[in-house]
């Protein structure tokens, strides 16, 4: 019997109890606190964290659990793809999240980016579908409980600091419900905000890539002081967005997704940049 720990505000989950799966659904506090509570109730040596709006197959889960046969493996995660049936904006949201242009290396989280499992850092996994060795989880103190999102970044970073491996398994796939147009923007703003809060917990988490959208936004705004540079940057960025939108459209069902991608990719970058800046301002004000 496998136990799934699910943090849910509603107390409901897409997955149901099965002969091979027992759900531990917790509603108290932020997701980090809820998952920590669920971990205390779990009787398994391997903790399985799953989002309440995600589904996973028994085969994918059992395959991922086998990675813990290596005693140095502390955590295993994999990609989460768009749950079907999905409407237009949910599919566009999934495509944007998986895009190298939109999400850089974090796009691994939303597509099967490689064919074989490999050791990765904390940027490649999410808490949507995550396995963690219980004794390691307890050693690092579980998830941070005072902020969301981004709490899994701190957890995985601490696991790696202890010397354990964090593994990305492309076969450990969860189907995750996307939030559509406005939900996507709100979520990505939260990703930027949460990333900054995670960095405030441990500065070693910082990577220049995390600040790139915010830095790019400031450069773009200041370029308006000199029109030729502003026009050059605008046209260059637009060309990149159009080319990536065409690529994603052709690979995923045709031209119908092209207009949505051209619109959502820039908003994706903007939302993350503003969330990161807001996180930085929040930290500064809190310290004062």
Short mmCIF file of C-alpha atoms in Angstrom, two decimals:
data_model
loop_
_atom_site.label_atom_id
_atom_site.label_comp_id
_atom_site.label_asym_id
_atom_site.label_seq_id
_atom_site.Cartn_x
_atom_site.Cartn_y
_atom_site.Cartn_z
CA UNK A 1 0.00 0.00 0.00
CA UNK A 2 1.35 3.40 -1.07
CA UNK A 3 0.33 6.53 0.86
CA UNK A 4 -0.16 9.88 -0.89
CA UNK A 5 0.12 13.05 1.22
CA UNK A 6 -2.09 15.76 -0.25
CA UNK A 7 -2.36 19.37 0.91
CA UNK A 8 -5.84 20.57 0.00
CA UNK A 9 -7.78 23.68 0.96
CA UNK A 10 -11.07 21.96 0.13
CA UNK A 11 -10.31 18.56 1.60
CA UNK A 12 -10.90 16.98 -1.82
CA UNK A 13 -8.55 15.42 -4.35
CA UNK A 14 -8.71 14.13 -7.92
CA UNK A 15 -7.14 10.85 -6.88
CA UNK A 16 -9.23 8.43 -4.86
CA UNK A 17 -8.37 5.66 -2.43
CA UNK A 18 -7.46 2.50 -4.33
CA UNK A 19 -6.35 -0.97 -3.35
CA UNK A 20 -2.78 0.22 -3.98
CA UNK A 21 -3.15 3.82 -2.76
CA UNK A 22 -4.21 5.42 0.53
CA UNK A 23 -4.79 9.19 0.64
CA UNK A 24 -3.74 11.37 3.55
CA UNK A 25 -5.52 14.66 2.85
CA UNK A 26 -4.62 17.59 5.14
CA UNK A 27 -6.25 21.03 5.12
CA UNK A 28 -4.45 22.86 7.96
CA UNK A 29 -2.37 25.92 7.14
CA UNK A 30 -0.19 26.57 4.13
CA UNK A 31 0.79 23.58 1.95
CA UNK A 32 4.17 23.21 3.65
CA UNK A 33 2.54 22.82 7.08
CA UNK A 34 -0.16 20.53 5.70
CA UNK A 35 2.42 18.24 4.11
CA UNK A 36 4.48 18.14 7.31
CA UNK A 37 1.39 17.08 9.24
CA UNK A 38 0.64 14.40 6.64
CA UNK A 39 4.20 13.10 6.88
CA UNK A 40 3.73 12.48 10.61
CA UNK A 41 0.69 10.29 9.88
CA UNK A 42 2.40 8.35 7.10
CA UNK A 43 3.61 4.87 7.98
CA UNK A 44 5.81 4.56 4.88
CA UNK A 45 9.59 4.90 4.71
CA UNK A 46 9.14 6.79 1.44
CA UNK A 47 6.90 9.87 1.59
CA UNK A 48 4.81 10.55 -1.51
CA UNK A 49 3.56 14.12 -2.02
CA UNK A 50 0.88 14.77 -4.64
CA UNK A 51 -1.19 17.87 -5.46
CA UNK A 52 -4.95 17.67 -4.99
CA UNK A 53 -5.49 18.55 -8.69
CA UNK A 54 -3.12 15.91 -10.07
CA UNK A 55 -3.33 12.25 -11.04
CA UNK A 56 -0.67 9.58 -11.36
CA UNK A 57 -0.55 5.96 -12.45
CA UNK A 58 0.49 3.06 -10.27
CA UNK A 59 3.15 2.05 -12.78
CA UNK A 60 4.78 5.51 -12.80
CA UNK A 61 4.83 5.63 -9.01
CA UNK A 62 6.21 2.15 -8.50
CA UNK A 63 8.91 2.78 -11.10
CA UNK A 64 10.02 5.95 -9.29
CA UNK A 65 10.07 4.23 -5.89
CA UNK A 66 12.63 1.75 -7.24
CA UNK A 67 15.15 4.61 -7.48
CA UNK A 68 15.43 4.48 -3.68
CA UNK A 69 17.22 1.15 -3.94
CA UNK A 70 20.26 3.44 -4.09
CA UNK A 71 20.74 4.50 -0.42
CA UNK A 72 22.17 7.85 -1.54
CA UNK A 73 18.92 8.90 -3.22
CA UNK A 74 17.05 11.34 -0.99
CA UNK A 75 14.28 12.52 -3.31
CA UNK A 76 12.76 11.63 -6.69
CA UNK A 77 10.44 13.74 -8.81
CA UNK A 78 9.28 14.01 -12.39
CA UNK A 79 7.37 16.13 -14.87
CA UNK A 80 3.73 17.08 -14.58
CA UNK A 81 1.88 17.35 -17.88
CA UNK A 82 -1.49 18.90 -18.68
CA UNK A 83 -4.45 16.91 -17.41
CA UNK A 84 -7.05 16.02 -20.03
CA UNK A 85 -9.71 17.00 -20.80
CA UNK A 86 -8.42 20.58 -20.95
CA UNK A 87 -9.78 23.75 -22.52
CA UNK A 88 -7.87 26.06 -24.86
CA UNK A 89 -6.19 28.22 -22.22
CA UNK A 90 -5.29 25.27 -20.05
CA UNK A 91 -3.44 23.70 -22.99
CA UNK A 92 -1.73 26.99 -23.84
CA UNK A 93 -0.72 27.33 -20.18
CA UNK A 94 0.87 23.87 -20.27
CA UNK A 95 2.75 24.67 -23.47
CA UNK A 96 4.11 27.93 -22.04
CA UNK A 97 5.25 26.22 -18.85
CA UNK A 98 7.09 23.58 -20.89
CA UNK A 99 8.76 26.12 -23.21
CA UNK A 100 12.55 26.63 -22.94
CA UNK A 101 12.07 30.28 -23.89
CA UNK A 102 9.35 30.89 -21.29
CA UNK A 103 10.61 28.73 -18.43
CA UNK A 104 14.28 28.02 -19.25
CA UNK A 105 15.56 24.91 -17.46
CA UNK A 106 12.45 24.87 -15.23
CA UNK A 107 10.56 23.65 -18.31
CA UNK A 108 11.75 20.18 -17.34
CA UNK A 109 9.02 20.24 -14.74
CA UNK A 110 6.33 20.28 -17.41
CA UNK A 111 7.63 17.99 -20.15
CA UNK A 112 9.63 14.82 -20.58
CA UNK A 113 12.87 16.66 -21.20
CA UNK A 114 15.16 13.63 -21.12
CA UNK A 115 14.83 9.88 -21.61
CA UNK A 116 16.85 8.58 -18.66
CA UNK A 117 16.73 9.46 -14.94
CA UNK A 118 19.50 11.76 -13.79
CA UNK A 119 20.67 13.70 -10.77
CA UNK A 120 19.48 17.32 -10.75
CA UNK A 121 19.26 20.36 -8.51
CA UNK A 122 16.16 21.74 -6.82
CA UNK A 123 15.03 23.75 -9.85
CA UNK A 124 13.95 20.67 -11.82
CA UNK A 125 11.30 19.28 -9.44
CA UNK A 126 8.06 20.42 -7.85
CA UNK A 127 5.96 19.18 -4.95
CA UNK A 128 3.18 18.20 -7.38
CA UNK A 129 4.62 14.68 -7.59
CA UNK A 130 7.53 14.19 -5.24
CA UNK A 131 8.99 11.23 -3.32
CA UNK A 132 11.24 11.81 -0.31
CA UNK A 133 12.99 9.34 1.98
CA UNK A 134 11.26 9.79 5.36
CA UNK A 135 14.36 9.78 7.55
CA UNK A 136 15.98 12.38 5.27
CA UNK A 137 12.79 14.45 5.35
CA UNK A 138 12.95 14.48 9.15
CA UNK A 139 16.66 15.33 9.18
CA UNK A 140 16.10 18.52 7.19
CA UNK A 141 13.03 19.51 9.19
CA UNK A 142 10.46 18.96 6.44
CA UNK A 143 8.96 21.77 4.39
CA UNK A 144 9.16 25.40 5.53
CA UNK A 145 5.72 26.25 6.90
CA UNK A 146 5.65 30.05 6.76
CA UNK A 147 5.53 30.76 3.02
CA UNK A 148 4.08 29.48 -0.26
CA UNK A 149 4.91 28.75 -3.05
CA UNK A 150 8.58 27.76 -3.19
CA UNK A 151 8.72 25.69 -0.03
CA UNK A 152 9.83 22.59 -1.96
CA UNK A 153 12.87 24.50 -3.25
CA UNK A 154 14.18 24.89 0.29
CA UNK A 155 13.43 21.25 1.14
CA UNK A 156 15.24 19.87 -1.91
CA UNK A 157 18.17 22.25 -1.45
CA UNK A 158 18.63 21.07 2.13
CA UNK A 159 18.47 17.43 1.03
CA UNK A 160 21.26 18.06 -1.46
CA UNK A 161 23.31 19.90 1.16
CA UNK A 162 23.20 16.77 3.31
CA UNK A 163 24.87 14.90 0.43
CA UNK A 164 21.85 13.00 -0.87
CA UNK A 165 20.94 12.75 -4.55
CA UNK A 166 17.86 14.44 -6.00
CA UNK A 167 16.70 12.48 -9.06
CA UNK A 168 14.59 13.60 -12.01
CA UNK A 169 12.74 10.59 -13.44
CA UNK A 170 11.06 11.36 -16.80
CA UNK A 171 8.77 8.35 -16.35
CA UNK A 172 7.42 9.62 -13.02
CA UNK A 173 4.73 11.63 -14.80
CA UNK A 174 1.72 13.23 -13.13
CA UNK A 175 -1.22 14.72 -15.05
CA UNK A 176 -1.86 18.16 -13.52
CA UNK A 177 -4.86 20.41 -14.02
CA UNK A 178 -3.82 23.78 -15.44
CA UNK A 179 -5.46 26.98 -14.25
CA UNK A 180 -6.21 28.72 -17.52
CA UNK A 181 -5.34 32.29 -18.53
CA UNK A 182 -5.68 34.37 -15.35
CA UNK A 183 -4.84 31.43 -13.13
CA UNK A 184 -1.60 30.95 -15.05
CA UNK A 185 -0.57 34.58 -14.57
CA UNK A 186 -1.40 34.46 -10.87
CA UNK A 187 0.51 31.20 -10.41
CA UNK A 188 3.62 32.44 -12.23
CA UNK A 189 3.60 35.65 -10.19
CA UNK A 190 3.59 33.35 -7.15
CA UNK A 191 6.52 31.36 -8.55
CA UNK A 192 8.63 34.52 -8.77
CA UNK A 193 7.54 35.63 -5.31
CA UNK A 194 8.18 32.20 -3.80
CA UNK A 195 11.59 31.92 -5.45
CA UNK A 196 12.67 35.15 -3.78
CA UNK A 197 11.38 34.00 -0.39
CA UNK A 198 13.25 30.70 -0.78
CA UNK A 199 16.46 32.63 -1.53
CA UNK A 200 15.93 34.68 1.64
CA UNK A 201 15.99 31.41 3.64
CA UNK A 202 19.28 30.27 2.09
CA UNK A 203 21.28 32.50 -0.25
CA UNK A 204 22.96 29.47 -1.80
CA UNK A 205 19.66 28.80 -3.60
CA UNK A 206 20.16 31.92 -5.74
CA UNK A 207 21.09 31.50 -9.38
CA UNK A 208 21.48 34.41 -11.85
CA UNK A 209 18.79 32.82 -14.03
CA UNK A 210 16.18 33.49 -11.32
CA UNK A 211 16.74 37.24 -11.55
CA UNK A 212 16.99 37.36 -15.36
CA UNK A 213 13.31 38.24 -16.09
CA UNK A 214 13.33 41.07 -13.53
CA UNK A 215 16.67 42.40 -14.78
CA UNK A 216 15.41 42.16 -18.36
CA UNK A 217 12.30 44.13 -17.42
CA UNK A 218 14.38 46.97 -15.94
CA UNK A 219 16.69 47.05 -18.97
CA UNK A 220 13.71 47.15 -21.30
CA UNK A 221 12.03 49.99 -19.40
CA UNK A 222 15.22 52.06 -19.27
CA UNK A 223 15.84 51.46 -22.97
CA UNK A 224 12.76 53.61 -23.64
CA UNK A 225 15.03 56.60 -22.93
CA UNK A 226 16.81 55.86 -26.21
CA UNK A 227 14.36 54.96 -28.97
CA UNK A 228 16.66 52.91 -31.29
CA UNK A 229 17.61 50.54 -28.46
CA UNK A 230 13.98 50.29 -27.34
CA UNK A 231 12.84 49.39 -30.87
CA UNK A 232 15.68 46.88 -31.31
CA UNK A 233 14.88 45.10 -28.02
CA UNK A 234 11.14 45.11 -28.75
CA UNK A 235 11.51 43.64 -32.22
CA UNK A 236 14.12 41.11 -31.11
CA UNK A 237 11.98 39.87 -28.25
CA UNK A 238 8.87 39.74 -30.44
CA UNK A 239 10.71 37.64 -33.02
CA UNK A 240 11.78 35.17 -30.35
CA UNK A 241 8.22 34.90 -29.04
CA UNK A 242 6.78 34.39 -32.53
CA UNK A 243 9.34 31.73 -33.44
CA UNK A 244 8.80 29.83 -30.19
CA UNK A 245 5.02 30.11 -30.55
CA UNK A 246 5.24 28.67 -34.06
CA UNK A 247 7.44 25.82 -32.88
CA UNK A 248 5.11 24.90 -30.03
CA UNK A 249 2.03 25.21 -32.24
CA UNK A 250 3.40 22.95 -34.96
CA UNK A 251 4.53 20.33 -32.45
CA UNK A 252 1.29 20.32 -30.46
CA UNK A 253 -1.68 20.27 -32.75
CA UNK A 254 -1.55 23.17 -35.14
CA UNK A 255 -1.83 26.91 -35.59
CA UNK A 256 -4.81 27.33 -33.26
CA UNK A 257 -2.51 27.70 -30.23
CA UNK A 258 -0.32 30.35 -31.88
CA UNK A 259 -2.32 33.49 -30.86
CA UNK A 260 -2.62 32.32 -27.26
CA UNK A 261 1.09 31.56 -27.04
CA UNK A 262 2.11 34.93 -28.51
CA UNK A 263 0.00 36.60 -25.83
CA UNK A 264 0.80 34.41 -22.84
CA UNK A 265 4.59 34.01 -23.16
CA UNK A 266 5.29 37.75 -22.59
CA UNK A 267 2.75 37.86 -19.75
CA UNK A 268 4.43 34.79 -18.28
CA UNK A 269 7.78 36.60 -18.21
CA UNK A 270 6.21 39.78 -16.85
CA UNK A 271 4.30 37.98 -14.09
CA UNK A 272 7.40 36.14 -12.89
CA UNK A 273 9.51 39.32 -12.98
CA UNK A 274 6.96 41.29 -10.96
CA UNK A 275 6.53 38.43 -8.49
CA UNK A 276 10.30 38.24 -7.94
CA UNK A 277 10.49 42.01 -7.39
CA UNK A 278 7.51 41.91 -5.03
CA UNK A 279 9.19 39.13 -3.06
CA UNK A 280 12.35 41.21 -2.75
CA UNK A 281 10.38 44.26 -1.57
CA UNK A 282 8.44 42.14 0.91
CA UNK A 283 11.68 40.84 2.41
CA UNK A 284 13.14 44.33 2.67
CA UNK A 285 10.05 45.74 4.38
CA UNK A 286 9.86 42.74 6.73
CA UNK A 287 13.45 43.22 7.85
CA UNK A 288 12.88 46.91 8.49
#
